[in-house]
XYZ file of C-alpha atoms in Angstrom:
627
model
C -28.083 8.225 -27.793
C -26.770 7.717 -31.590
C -23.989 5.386 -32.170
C -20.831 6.672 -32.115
C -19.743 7.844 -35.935
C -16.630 4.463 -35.373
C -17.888 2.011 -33.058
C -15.546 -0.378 -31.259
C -15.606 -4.044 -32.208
C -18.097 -6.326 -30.751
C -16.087 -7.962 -27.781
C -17.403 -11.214 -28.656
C -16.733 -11.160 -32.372
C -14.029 -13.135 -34.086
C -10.755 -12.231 -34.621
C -9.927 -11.420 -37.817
C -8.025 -13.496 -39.954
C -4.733 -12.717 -41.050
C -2.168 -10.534 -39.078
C -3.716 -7.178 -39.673
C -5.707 -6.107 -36.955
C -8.513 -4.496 -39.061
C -10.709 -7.196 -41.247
C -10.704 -6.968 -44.549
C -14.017 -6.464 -46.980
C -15.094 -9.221 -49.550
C -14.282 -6.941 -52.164
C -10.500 -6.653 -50.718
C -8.721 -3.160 -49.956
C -10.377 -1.590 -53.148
C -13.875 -1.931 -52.196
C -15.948 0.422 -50.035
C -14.089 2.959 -47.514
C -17.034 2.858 -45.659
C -17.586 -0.739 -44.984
C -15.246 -2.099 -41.853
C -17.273 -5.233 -41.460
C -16.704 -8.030 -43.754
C -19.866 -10.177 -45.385
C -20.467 -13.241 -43.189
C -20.252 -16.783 -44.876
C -23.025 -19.236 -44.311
C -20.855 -21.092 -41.829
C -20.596 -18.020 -40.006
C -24.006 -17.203 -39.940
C -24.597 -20.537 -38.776
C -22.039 -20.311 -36.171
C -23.465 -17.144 -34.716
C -26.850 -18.408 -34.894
C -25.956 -21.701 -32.864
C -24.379 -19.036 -29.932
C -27.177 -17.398 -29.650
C -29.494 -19.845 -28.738
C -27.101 -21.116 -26.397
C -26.868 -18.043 -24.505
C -30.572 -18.037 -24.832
C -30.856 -21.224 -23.087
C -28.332 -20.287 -20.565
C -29.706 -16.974 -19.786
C -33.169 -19.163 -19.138
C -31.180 -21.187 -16.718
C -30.642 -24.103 -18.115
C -27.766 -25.891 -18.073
C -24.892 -26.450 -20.918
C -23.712 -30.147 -22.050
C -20.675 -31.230 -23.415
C -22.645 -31.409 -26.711
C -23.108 -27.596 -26.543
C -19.643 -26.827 -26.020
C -18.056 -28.741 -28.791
C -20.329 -27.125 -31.086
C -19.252 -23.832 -30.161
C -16.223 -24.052 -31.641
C -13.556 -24.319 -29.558
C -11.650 -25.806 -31.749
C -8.562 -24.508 -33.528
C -10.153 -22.071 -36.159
C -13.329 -22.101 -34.557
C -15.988 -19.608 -33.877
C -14.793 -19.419 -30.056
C -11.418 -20.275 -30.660
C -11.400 -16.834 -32.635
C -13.880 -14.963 -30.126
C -12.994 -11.852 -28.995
C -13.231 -11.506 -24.686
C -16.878 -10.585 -23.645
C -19.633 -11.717 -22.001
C -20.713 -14.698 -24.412
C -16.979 -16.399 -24.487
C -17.483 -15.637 -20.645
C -20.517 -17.876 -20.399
C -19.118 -20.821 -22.655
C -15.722 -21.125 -20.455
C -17.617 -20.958 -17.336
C -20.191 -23.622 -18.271
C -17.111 -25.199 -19.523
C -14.812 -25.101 -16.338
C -17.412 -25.498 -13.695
C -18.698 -28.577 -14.474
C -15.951 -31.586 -14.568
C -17.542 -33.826 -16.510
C -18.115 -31.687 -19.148
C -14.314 -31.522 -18.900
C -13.517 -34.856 -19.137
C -15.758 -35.349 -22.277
C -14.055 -32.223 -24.219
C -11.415 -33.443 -26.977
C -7.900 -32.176 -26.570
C -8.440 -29.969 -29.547
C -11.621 -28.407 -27.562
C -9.997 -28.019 -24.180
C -6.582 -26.186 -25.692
C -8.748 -23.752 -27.462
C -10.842 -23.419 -23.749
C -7.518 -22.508 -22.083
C -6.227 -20.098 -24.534
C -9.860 -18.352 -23.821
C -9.355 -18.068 -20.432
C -6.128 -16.357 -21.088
C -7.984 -13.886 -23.131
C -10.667 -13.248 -20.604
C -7.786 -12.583 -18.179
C -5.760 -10.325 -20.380
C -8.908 -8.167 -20.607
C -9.775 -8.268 -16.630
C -6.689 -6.929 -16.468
C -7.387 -4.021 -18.754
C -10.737 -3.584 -17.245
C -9.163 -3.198 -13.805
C -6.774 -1.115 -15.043
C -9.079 1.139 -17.143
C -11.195 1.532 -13.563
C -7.899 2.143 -11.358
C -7.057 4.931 -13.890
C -10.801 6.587 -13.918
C -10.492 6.327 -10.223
C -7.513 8.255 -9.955
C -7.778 10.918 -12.619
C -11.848 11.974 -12.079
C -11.344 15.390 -9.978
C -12.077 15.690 -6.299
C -14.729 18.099 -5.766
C -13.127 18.625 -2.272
C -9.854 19.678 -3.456
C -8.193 22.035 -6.486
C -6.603 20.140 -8.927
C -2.891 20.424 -8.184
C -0.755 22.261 -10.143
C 0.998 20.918 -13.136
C 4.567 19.702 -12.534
C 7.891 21.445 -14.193
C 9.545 19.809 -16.772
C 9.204 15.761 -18.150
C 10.188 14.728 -21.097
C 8.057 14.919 -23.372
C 6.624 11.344 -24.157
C 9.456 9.821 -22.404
C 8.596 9.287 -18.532
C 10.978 11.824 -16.474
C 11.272 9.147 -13.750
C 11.027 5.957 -15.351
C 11.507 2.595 -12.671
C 13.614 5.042 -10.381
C 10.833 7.282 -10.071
C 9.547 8.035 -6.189
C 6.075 5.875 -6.197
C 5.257 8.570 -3.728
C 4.578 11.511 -6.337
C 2.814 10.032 -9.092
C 2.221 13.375 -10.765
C 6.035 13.704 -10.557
C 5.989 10.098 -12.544
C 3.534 10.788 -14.862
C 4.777 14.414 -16.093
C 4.621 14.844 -19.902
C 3.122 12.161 -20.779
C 0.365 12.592 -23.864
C -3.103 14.091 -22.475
C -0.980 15.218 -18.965
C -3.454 12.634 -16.559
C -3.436 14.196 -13.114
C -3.822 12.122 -10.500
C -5.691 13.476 -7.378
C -4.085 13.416 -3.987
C -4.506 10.163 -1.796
C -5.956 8.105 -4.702
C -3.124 5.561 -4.128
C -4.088 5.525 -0.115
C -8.288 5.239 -0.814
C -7.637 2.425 -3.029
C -5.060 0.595 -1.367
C -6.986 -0.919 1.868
C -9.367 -2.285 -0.902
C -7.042 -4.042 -2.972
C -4.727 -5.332 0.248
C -1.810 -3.243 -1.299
C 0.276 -1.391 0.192
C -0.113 2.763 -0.593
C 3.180 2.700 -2.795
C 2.415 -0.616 -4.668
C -1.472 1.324 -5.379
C 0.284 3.985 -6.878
C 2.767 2.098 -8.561
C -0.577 0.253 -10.435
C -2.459 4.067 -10.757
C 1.136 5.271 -12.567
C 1.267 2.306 -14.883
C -2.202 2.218 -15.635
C -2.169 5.833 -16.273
C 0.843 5.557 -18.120
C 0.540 2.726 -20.536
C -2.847 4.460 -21.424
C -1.678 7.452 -22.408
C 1.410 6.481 -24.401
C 0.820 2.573 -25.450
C -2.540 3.076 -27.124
C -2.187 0.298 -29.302
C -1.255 -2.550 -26.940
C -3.256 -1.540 -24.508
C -6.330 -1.987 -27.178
C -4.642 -5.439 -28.001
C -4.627 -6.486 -24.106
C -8.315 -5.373 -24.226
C -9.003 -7.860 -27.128
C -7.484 -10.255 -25.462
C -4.898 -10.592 -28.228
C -1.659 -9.769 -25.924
C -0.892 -10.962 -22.469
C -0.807 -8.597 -19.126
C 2.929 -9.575 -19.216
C 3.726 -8.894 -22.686
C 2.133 -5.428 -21.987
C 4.736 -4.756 -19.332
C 7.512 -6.248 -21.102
C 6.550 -3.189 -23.757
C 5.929 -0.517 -21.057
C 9.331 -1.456 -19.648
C 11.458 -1.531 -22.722
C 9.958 1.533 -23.959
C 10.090 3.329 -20.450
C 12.967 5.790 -21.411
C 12.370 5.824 -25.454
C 11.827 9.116 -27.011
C 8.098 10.239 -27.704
C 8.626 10.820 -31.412
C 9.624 7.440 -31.785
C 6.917 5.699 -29.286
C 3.919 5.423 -31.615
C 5.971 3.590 -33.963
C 7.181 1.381 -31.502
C 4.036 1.213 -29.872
C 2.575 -0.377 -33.085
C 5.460 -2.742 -34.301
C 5.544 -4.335 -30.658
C 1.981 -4.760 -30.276
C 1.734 -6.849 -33.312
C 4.784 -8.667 -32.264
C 3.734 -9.813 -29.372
C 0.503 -11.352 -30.631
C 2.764 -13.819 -31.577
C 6.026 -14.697 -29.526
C 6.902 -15.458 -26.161
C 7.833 -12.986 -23.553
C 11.477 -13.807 -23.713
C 11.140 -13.275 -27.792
C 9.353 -10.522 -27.407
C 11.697 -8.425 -24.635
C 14.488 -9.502 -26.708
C 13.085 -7.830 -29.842
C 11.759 -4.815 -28.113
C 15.410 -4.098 -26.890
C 16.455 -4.315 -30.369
C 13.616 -1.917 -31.726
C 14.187 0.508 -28.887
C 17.788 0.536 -29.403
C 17.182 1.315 -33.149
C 14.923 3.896 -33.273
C 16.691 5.620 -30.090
C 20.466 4.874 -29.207
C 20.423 7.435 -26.546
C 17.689 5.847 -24.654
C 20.029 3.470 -23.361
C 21.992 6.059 -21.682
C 18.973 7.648 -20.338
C 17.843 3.920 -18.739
C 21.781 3.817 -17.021
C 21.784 7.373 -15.894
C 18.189 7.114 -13.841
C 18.801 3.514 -12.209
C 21.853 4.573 -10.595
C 19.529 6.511 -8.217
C 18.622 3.508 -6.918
C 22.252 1.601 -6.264
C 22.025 0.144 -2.929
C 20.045 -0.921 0.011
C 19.931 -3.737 2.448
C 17.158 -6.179 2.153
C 16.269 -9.638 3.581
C 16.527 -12.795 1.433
C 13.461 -15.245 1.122
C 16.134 -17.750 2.696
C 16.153 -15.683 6.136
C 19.782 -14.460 5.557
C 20.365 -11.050 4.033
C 21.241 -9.023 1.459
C 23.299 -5.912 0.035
C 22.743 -4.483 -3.365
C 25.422 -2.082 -4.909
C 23.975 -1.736 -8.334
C 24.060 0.322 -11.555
C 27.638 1.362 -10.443
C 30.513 2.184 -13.396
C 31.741 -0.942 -14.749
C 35.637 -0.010 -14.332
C 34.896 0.372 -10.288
C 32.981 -2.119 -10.011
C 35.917 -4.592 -11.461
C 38.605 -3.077 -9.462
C 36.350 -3.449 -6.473
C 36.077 -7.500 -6.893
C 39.426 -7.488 -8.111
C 40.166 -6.019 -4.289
C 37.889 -8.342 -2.473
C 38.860 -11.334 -4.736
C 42.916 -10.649 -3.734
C 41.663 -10.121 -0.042
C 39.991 -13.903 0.087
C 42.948 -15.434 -1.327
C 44.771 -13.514 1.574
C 42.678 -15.044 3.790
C 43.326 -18.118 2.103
C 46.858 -18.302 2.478
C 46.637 -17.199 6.001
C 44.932 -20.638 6.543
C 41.326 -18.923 6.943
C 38.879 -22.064 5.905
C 36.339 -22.326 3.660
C 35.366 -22.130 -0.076
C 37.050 -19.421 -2.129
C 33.680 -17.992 -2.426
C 33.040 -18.265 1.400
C 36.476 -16.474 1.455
C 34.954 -13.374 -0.683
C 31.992 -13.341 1.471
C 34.196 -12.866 4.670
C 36.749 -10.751 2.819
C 33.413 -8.641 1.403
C 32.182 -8.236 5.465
C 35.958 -7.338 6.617
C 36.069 -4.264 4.141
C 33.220 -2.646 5.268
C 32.956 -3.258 8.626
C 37.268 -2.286 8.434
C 37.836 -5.123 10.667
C 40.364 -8.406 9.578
C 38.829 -11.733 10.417
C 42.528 -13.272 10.287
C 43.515 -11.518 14.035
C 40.603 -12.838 15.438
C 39.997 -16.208 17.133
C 38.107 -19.304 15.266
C 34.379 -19.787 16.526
C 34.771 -23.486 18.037
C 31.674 -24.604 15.998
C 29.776 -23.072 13.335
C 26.915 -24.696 12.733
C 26.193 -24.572 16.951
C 25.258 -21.558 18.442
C 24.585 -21.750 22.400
C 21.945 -19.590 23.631
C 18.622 -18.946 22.382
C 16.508 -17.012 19.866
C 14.420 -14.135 21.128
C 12.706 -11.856 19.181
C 14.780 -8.713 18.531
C 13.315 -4.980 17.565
C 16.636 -3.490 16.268
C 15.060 0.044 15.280
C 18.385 1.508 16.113
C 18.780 5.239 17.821
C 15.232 5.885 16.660
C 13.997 3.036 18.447
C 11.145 3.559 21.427
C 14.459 2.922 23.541
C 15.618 5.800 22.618
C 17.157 8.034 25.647
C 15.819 11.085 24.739
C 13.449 12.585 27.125
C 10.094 14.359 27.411
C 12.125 17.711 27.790
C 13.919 17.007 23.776
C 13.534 19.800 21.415
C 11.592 20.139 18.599
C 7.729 21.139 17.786
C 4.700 18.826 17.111
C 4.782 17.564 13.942
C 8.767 18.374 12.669
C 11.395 15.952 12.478
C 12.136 16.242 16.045
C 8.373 16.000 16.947
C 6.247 13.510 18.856
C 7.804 9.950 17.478
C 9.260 11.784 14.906
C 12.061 10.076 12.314
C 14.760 12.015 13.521
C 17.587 10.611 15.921
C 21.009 11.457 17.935
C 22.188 8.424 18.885
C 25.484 7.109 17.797
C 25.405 3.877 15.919
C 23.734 2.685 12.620
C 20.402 3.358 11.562
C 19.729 0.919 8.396
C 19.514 -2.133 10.114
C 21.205 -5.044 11.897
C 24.968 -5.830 10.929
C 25.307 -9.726 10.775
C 27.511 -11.777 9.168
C 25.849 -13.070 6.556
C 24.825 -16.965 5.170
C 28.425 -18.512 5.201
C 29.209 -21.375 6.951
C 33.303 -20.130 6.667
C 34.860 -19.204 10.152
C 33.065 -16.363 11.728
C 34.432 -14.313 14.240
C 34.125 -15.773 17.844
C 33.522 -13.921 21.164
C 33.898 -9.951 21.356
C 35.283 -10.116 18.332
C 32.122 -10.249 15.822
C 30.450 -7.197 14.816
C 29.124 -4.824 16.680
C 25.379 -2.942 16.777
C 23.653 -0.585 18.525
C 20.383 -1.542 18.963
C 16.769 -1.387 21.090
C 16.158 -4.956 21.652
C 13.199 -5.692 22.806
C 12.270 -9.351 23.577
C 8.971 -9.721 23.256
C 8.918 -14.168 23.641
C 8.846 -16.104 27.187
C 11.897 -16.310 28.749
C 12.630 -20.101 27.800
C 13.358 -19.122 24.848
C 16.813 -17.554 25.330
C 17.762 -20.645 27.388
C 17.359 -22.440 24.307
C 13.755 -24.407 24.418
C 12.299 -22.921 21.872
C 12.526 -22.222 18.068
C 10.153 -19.452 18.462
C 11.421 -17.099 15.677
C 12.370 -13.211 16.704
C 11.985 -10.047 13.774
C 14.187 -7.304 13.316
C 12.384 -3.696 12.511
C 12.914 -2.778 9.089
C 13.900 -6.153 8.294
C 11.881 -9.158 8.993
C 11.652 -12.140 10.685
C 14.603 -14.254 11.890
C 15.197 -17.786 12.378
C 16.262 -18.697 15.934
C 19.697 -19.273 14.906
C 19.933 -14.839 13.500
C 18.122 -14.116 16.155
C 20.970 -15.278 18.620
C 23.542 -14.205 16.322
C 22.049 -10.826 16.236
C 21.743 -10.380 19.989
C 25.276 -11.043 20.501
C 25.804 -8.176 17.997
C 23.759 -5.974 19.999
C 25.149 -7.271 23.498
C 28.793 -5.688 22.206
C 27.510 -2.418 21.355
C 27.681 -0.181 24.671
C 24.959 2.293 23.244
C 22.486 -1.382 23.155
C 19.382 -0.930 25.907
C 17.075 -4.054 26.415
C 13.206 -3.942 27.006
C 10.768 -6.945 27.380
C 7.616 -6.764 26.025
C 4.736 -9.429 28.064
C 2.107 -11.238 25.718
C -1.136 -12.367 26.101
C -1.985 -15.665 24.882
C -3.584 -14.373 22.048
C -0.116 -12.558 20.841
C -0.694 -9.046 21.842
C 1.614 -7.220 24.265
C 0.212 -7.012 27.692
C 2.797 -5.509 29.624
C 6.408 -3.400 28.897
C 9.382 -3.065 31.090
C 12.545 -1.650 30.328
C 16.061 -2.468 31.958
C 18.228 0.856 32.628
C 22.055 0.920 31.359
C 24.310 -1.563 28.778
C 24.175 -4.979 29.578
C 27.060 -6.329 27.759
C 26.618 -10.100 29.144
C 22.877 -10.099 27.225
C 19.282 -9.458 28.593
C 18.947 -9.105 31.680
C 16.391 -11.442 33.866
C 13.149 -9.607 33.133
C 12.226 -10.784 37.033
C 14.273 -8.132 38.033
C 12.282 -5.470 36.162
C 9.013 -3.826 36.269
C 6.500 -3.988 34.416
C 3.522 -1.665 33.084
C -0.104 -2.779 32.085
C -0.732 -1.732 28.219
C -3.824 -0.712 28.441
C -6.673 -2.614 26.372
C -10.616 -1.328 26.672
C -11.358 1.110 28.817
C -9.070 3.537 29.295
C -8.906 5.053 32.665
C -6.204 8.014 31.362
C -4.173 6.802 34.692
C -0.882 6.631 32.231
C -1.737 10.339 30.678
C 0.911 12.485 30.304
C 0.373 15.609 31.162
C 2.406 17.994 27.723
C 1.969 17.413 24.720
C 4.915 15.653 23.832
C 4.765 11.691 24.871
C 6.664 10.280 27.761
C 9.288 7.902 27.226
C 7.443 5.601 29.061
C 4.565 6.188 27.458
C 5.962 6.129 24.105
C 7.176 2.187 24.744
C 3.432 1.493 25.689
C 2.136 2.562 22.813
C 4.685 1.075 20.350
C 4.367 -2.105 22.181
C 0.486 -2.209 21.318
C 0.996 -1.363 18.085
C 4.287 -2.034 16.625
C 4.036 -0.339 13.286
C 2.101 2.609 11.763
C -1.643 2.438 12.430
C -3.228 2.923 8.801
C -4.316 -0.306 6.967
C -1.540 -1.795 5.469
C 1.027 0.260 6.495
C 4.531 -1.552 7.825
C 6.459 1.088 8.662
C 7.908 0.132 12.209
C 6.314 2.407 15.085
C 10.379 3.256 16.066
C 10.212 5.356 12.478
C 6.654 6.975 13.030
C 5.233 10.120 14.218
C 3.377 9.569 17.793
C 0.301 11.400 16.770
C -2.821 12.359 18.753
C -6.128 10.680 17.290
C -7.934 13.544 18.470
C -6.228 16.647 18.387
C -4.099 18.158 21.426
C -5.752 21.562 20.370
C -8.989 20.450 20.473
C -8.571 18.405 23.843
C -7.322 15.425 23.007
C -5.275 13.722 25.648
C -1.652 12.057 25.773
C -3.082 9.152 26.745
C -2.892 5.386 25.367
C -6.623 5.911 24.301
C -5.962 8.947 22.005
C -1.712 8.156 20.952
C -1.063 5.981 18.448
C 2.098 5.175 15.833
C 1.490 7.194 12.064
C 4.165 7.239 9.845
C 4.726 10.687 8.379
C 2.950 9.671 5.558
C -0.505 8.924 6.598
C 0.216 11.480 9.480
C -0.797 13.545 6.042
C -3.360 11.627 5.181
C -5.051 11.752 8.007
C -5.205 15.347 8.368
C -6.223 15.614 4.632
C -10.087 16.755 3.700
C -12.318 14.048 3.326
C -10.284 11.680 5.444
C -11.356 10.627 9.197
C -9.813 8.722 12.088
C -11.027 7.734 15.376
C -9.569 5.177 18.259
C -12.788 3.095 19.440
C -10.816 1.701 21.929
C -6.893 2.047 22.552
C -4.475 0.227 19.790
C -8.727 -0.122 17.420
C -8.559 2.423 14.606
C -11.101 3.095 12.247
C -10.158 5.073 8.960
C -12.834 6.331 6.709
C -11.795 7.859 3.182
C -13.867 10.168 1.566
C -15.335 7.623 -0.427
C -17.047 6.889 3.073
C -15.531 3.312 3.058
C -14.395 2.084 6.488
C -11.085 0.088 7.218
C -9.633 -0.825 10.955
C -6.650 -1.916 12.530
C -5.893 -3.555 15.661
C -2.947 -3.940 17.787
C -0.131 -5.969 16.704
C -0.092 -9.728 17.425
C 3.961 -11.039 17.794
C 4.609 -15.045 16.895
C 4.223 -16.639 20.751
C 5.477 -20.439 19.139
């Protein structure tokens, strides 16, 4: 093959001095067009002569001394110090880092300049990986047309920026220079392989594609190891929204900025540039992240969250202004606590249009008789649900077998406690109210307050035993609330299910009184088949006690929000059975049925996925916290 007409730079030559990122000739800028390479000293030659033979001798086997690695040049202004990322720089910092008394020998000066090349080996593993995640993605499936192009995208400028749905990342990636195209299920083949979840692999396929098409100058400086991965998405993110006939320009200035500041420097000075060479972008940035203005989440502390964000400043004033006025109310009304415990409380009262100053004083706040249980608060969608096997709608739709849609009255986003504050919280009937399918899945103890096992809340997490009880009280008010125990084997999965008919405002009942049904592991005997296509209720809690969220490999979606789908088809024969039911959410329902993709149940709750790059992944029932 003849070399191309402009090679790339050696990976493991030197940088070049200077801040230019293109040497200069002996002769200066008014020698030779034609000559890129500038004339080696007789230090240099030296210098590259003394690598070689030590990758000789390591490629022989034999072992690197401390002798060998101060010669390098590790020093500042050394021949490794300089040395672009590649295999021989590889070589040195291994021999280097491996061997701990070579470590211990190396000068200060020497072992600096060793961890500054391990920062430029890293900065180009991460361009390698994501130079492979975007071939991965883009190559066309021979089993599948290439989709259609998108409408509209700005050009240069993503059309979706960080609001953009992770879920489309053609949508994401419209108009951007070269138009990638990303085949469908890329993010899902890779994921398993990674240990991502599907939306964080195509949140990594639409960056990589992304910064590669319209950062082609910092992603060349992240290969050379001459930016960080971070200062790369510091760039990507300020730039995000930026017109594409300013980007190159920007593209350029930043790249060679960030060679040489920090990452606060350098996302302070990329606002500035951005802001210069496009005013409007700024508008562009405010306008898309108010798509994404609230949701509930779940604190790393265990207490939780809600975001209102990216709202207009004047209503967002007056708002605190209201709650602020409310917790001095509260204040004067002798309500204890910290003004900003007040706010919390006064914050909880406004939404849940409730006022905490008509209700009686908890005796104690920091003790809360009773006991933690683990609680499944799906809501109306839960397996609880009360609709039968006669309820309307067709395989597959919204209505469909374990499908997302759901009557029931009550909220659907989650539980409704109180929050972190240790300020007076409502006492007896009095708190807040949520429907909820509890299901306690924990020994019985534990609500009689011997153990701190903790309990988990679909769609929110785990809770410490203190929420747990806090939350069950909140589901005991709620008429609409129906309780379900869930047996364990000692190993954590569910070996049994029984459900309690009617509200039981006093709390679970005593599961003694109940009874229970075998979920069926190994064999499969079909003696709990259903006869339609359409799951029984009963059989629906089976299954979603085996396997408590969506079946595909790394997939959390809770089983209450999931399609109940039939491994093998119900048209060709496949039974609604435990053995051939499991929980898929909608998405991977798709998946599944896509070409290339294949998914069998070895045994009931085992699944084994293969993708069309014939890989194989499995999943296995859910195993709960038993202490």
């Amino acid at each position: 093959m003849p070399p191309a007409p402009f090679p790339g730079p050696d990976p493991d030559a030197p940088e070049p001095s200077g801040s230019g990122s293109r040497p200069v000739p002996d002769g200066g800028n008014d020698s030779d067009p034609q000559c890129r390479e500038p004339a080696w000293s007789a230090d240099e030659e030296d210098s590259a002569a003394y690598l070689g033979e030590l990758m000789a001798a390591a490629a022989a086997g034999e072992e690197l001394t401390a002798g060998d690695i101060s010669g390098a040049g590790f020093g500042q202004d050394g021949t490794a110090h300089q040395m672009h990322p590649g295999p021989v720089l590889a070589t040195l910092v291994h021999a280097a880092t491996t061997d701990e008394k070579i470590l211990a020998t190396l000068s200060d000066d020497d072992l600096i300049g060793i961890i500054a090349a391990v920062r430029r080996i890293g900065s180009f593993a991460a361009w390698a990986e994501m130079t492979a995640v975007r071939e991965f993605a883009t190559r066309p499936d021979p089993r599948r047309p290439a989709p259609g192009a998108p409408s509209g995208g700005a050009a240069g400028g993503r059309s979706g920026g960080r609001g953009m749905d992770a879920r489309d990342p053609n949508a994401a990636l419209a108009g951007l220079p070269g138009a990638p195209r990303v085949r469908e299920f890329a993010a899902e083949e890779l994921a398993p392989d990674l240990h991502l979840s599907w939306q964080s692999a195509a949140g990594q396929i639409v960056y990589a594609c992304s910064v590669a098409a319209r950062l082609p100058v910092s992603f060349a400086a992240l290969r050379a190891g001459q930016i960080h991965p971070v200062h790369l998405r510091i760039i990507e993110d300020e730039t995000t929204y930026l017109s594409g006939k300013h980007l190159a320009e920007a593209d350029e200035k930043l790249a060679e900025a960030a060679r040489s500041k920090t990452f606060g420097e350098l996302r302070y000075h990329a606002h500035r540039l951005v802001l210069k060479l496009d005013p409007e972008s700024a508008l562009r940035r405010k306008n898309e992240a108010r798509k994404d203005a609230h949701r509930p989440f779940r604190e790393g502390s265990g207490n939780a969250g809600m975001v209102a964000r990216e709202l207009p400043p004047d209503e967002v004033l007056a708002s605190w202004q209201h709650v602020d006025q409310r917790a001095r109310d509260l204040r004067a009304a002798g309500i204890p606590g910290t003004l900003q415990e007040l706010r919390v409380l006064a914050y909880l009262d406004l939404l849940q249009e409730r006022d905490i100053r008509t209700a009686p004083a908890s005796p104690d706040q920091d003790t809360h008789p009773g006991d933690a249980c683990e609680a499944d608060t799906g809501g109306p969608d839960g397996p609880g649900d009360t609709d039968g096997p006669g309820e309307t709608g067709g395989p597959g739709g919204s209505g469909g077998p374990g499908g997302n849609g759901g009557t029931g009255p009550g909220p659907r986003n989650g539980p409704g406690g109180t929050g972190g504050t240790s300020a007076r919280r409502p006492a007896g009937d009095t708190g807040p109210s949520l429907a909820a399918q509890v299901t306690l899945t924990i020994r019985w103890e534990t609500w009689h307050g011997d153990s701190a096992t903790p309990g988990e809340a679909a769609g929110f997490g785990l809770l410490d035993p203190v929420s747990a009880r806090d939350l069950l009280a909140a589901a005991a008010r709620h008429p609409d609330t129906r309780w379900c125990y869930t047996a364990l084997h000692p190993d954590g999965t569910a070996a049994a299910h029984a459900c309690a008919p009617g509200p039981h405002p006093a709390g679970p009942p005593d599961p003694r009184t109940l009874k229970f049904n075998a979920v069926i592991r190994g064999p499969c005997d079909h003696a709990q088949a259903h006869g339609g296509y359409r799951p029984s209720r009963k059989l629906r809690h089976l299954v979603t006690a085996r396997n408590a969220t969506c079946t595909a490999p790394g997939c959390g979606q809770p089983a209450a929000r999931c399609d109940l789908d039939h491994t093998t088809p119900w048209h060709l024969g496949g039974l609604t059975c435990p053995c051939n039911i499991s929980p898929l959410c909608r998405h991977h329902h798709r998946v599944k049925q896509a070409q290339g993709w294949w998914l069998e149940q070895s045994e009931p709750g085992v699944m084994r996925w293969r993708t069309p790059a014939g890989r194989t992944h499995a999943t296995t029932p859910t195993v709960y916290p038993t202490g």
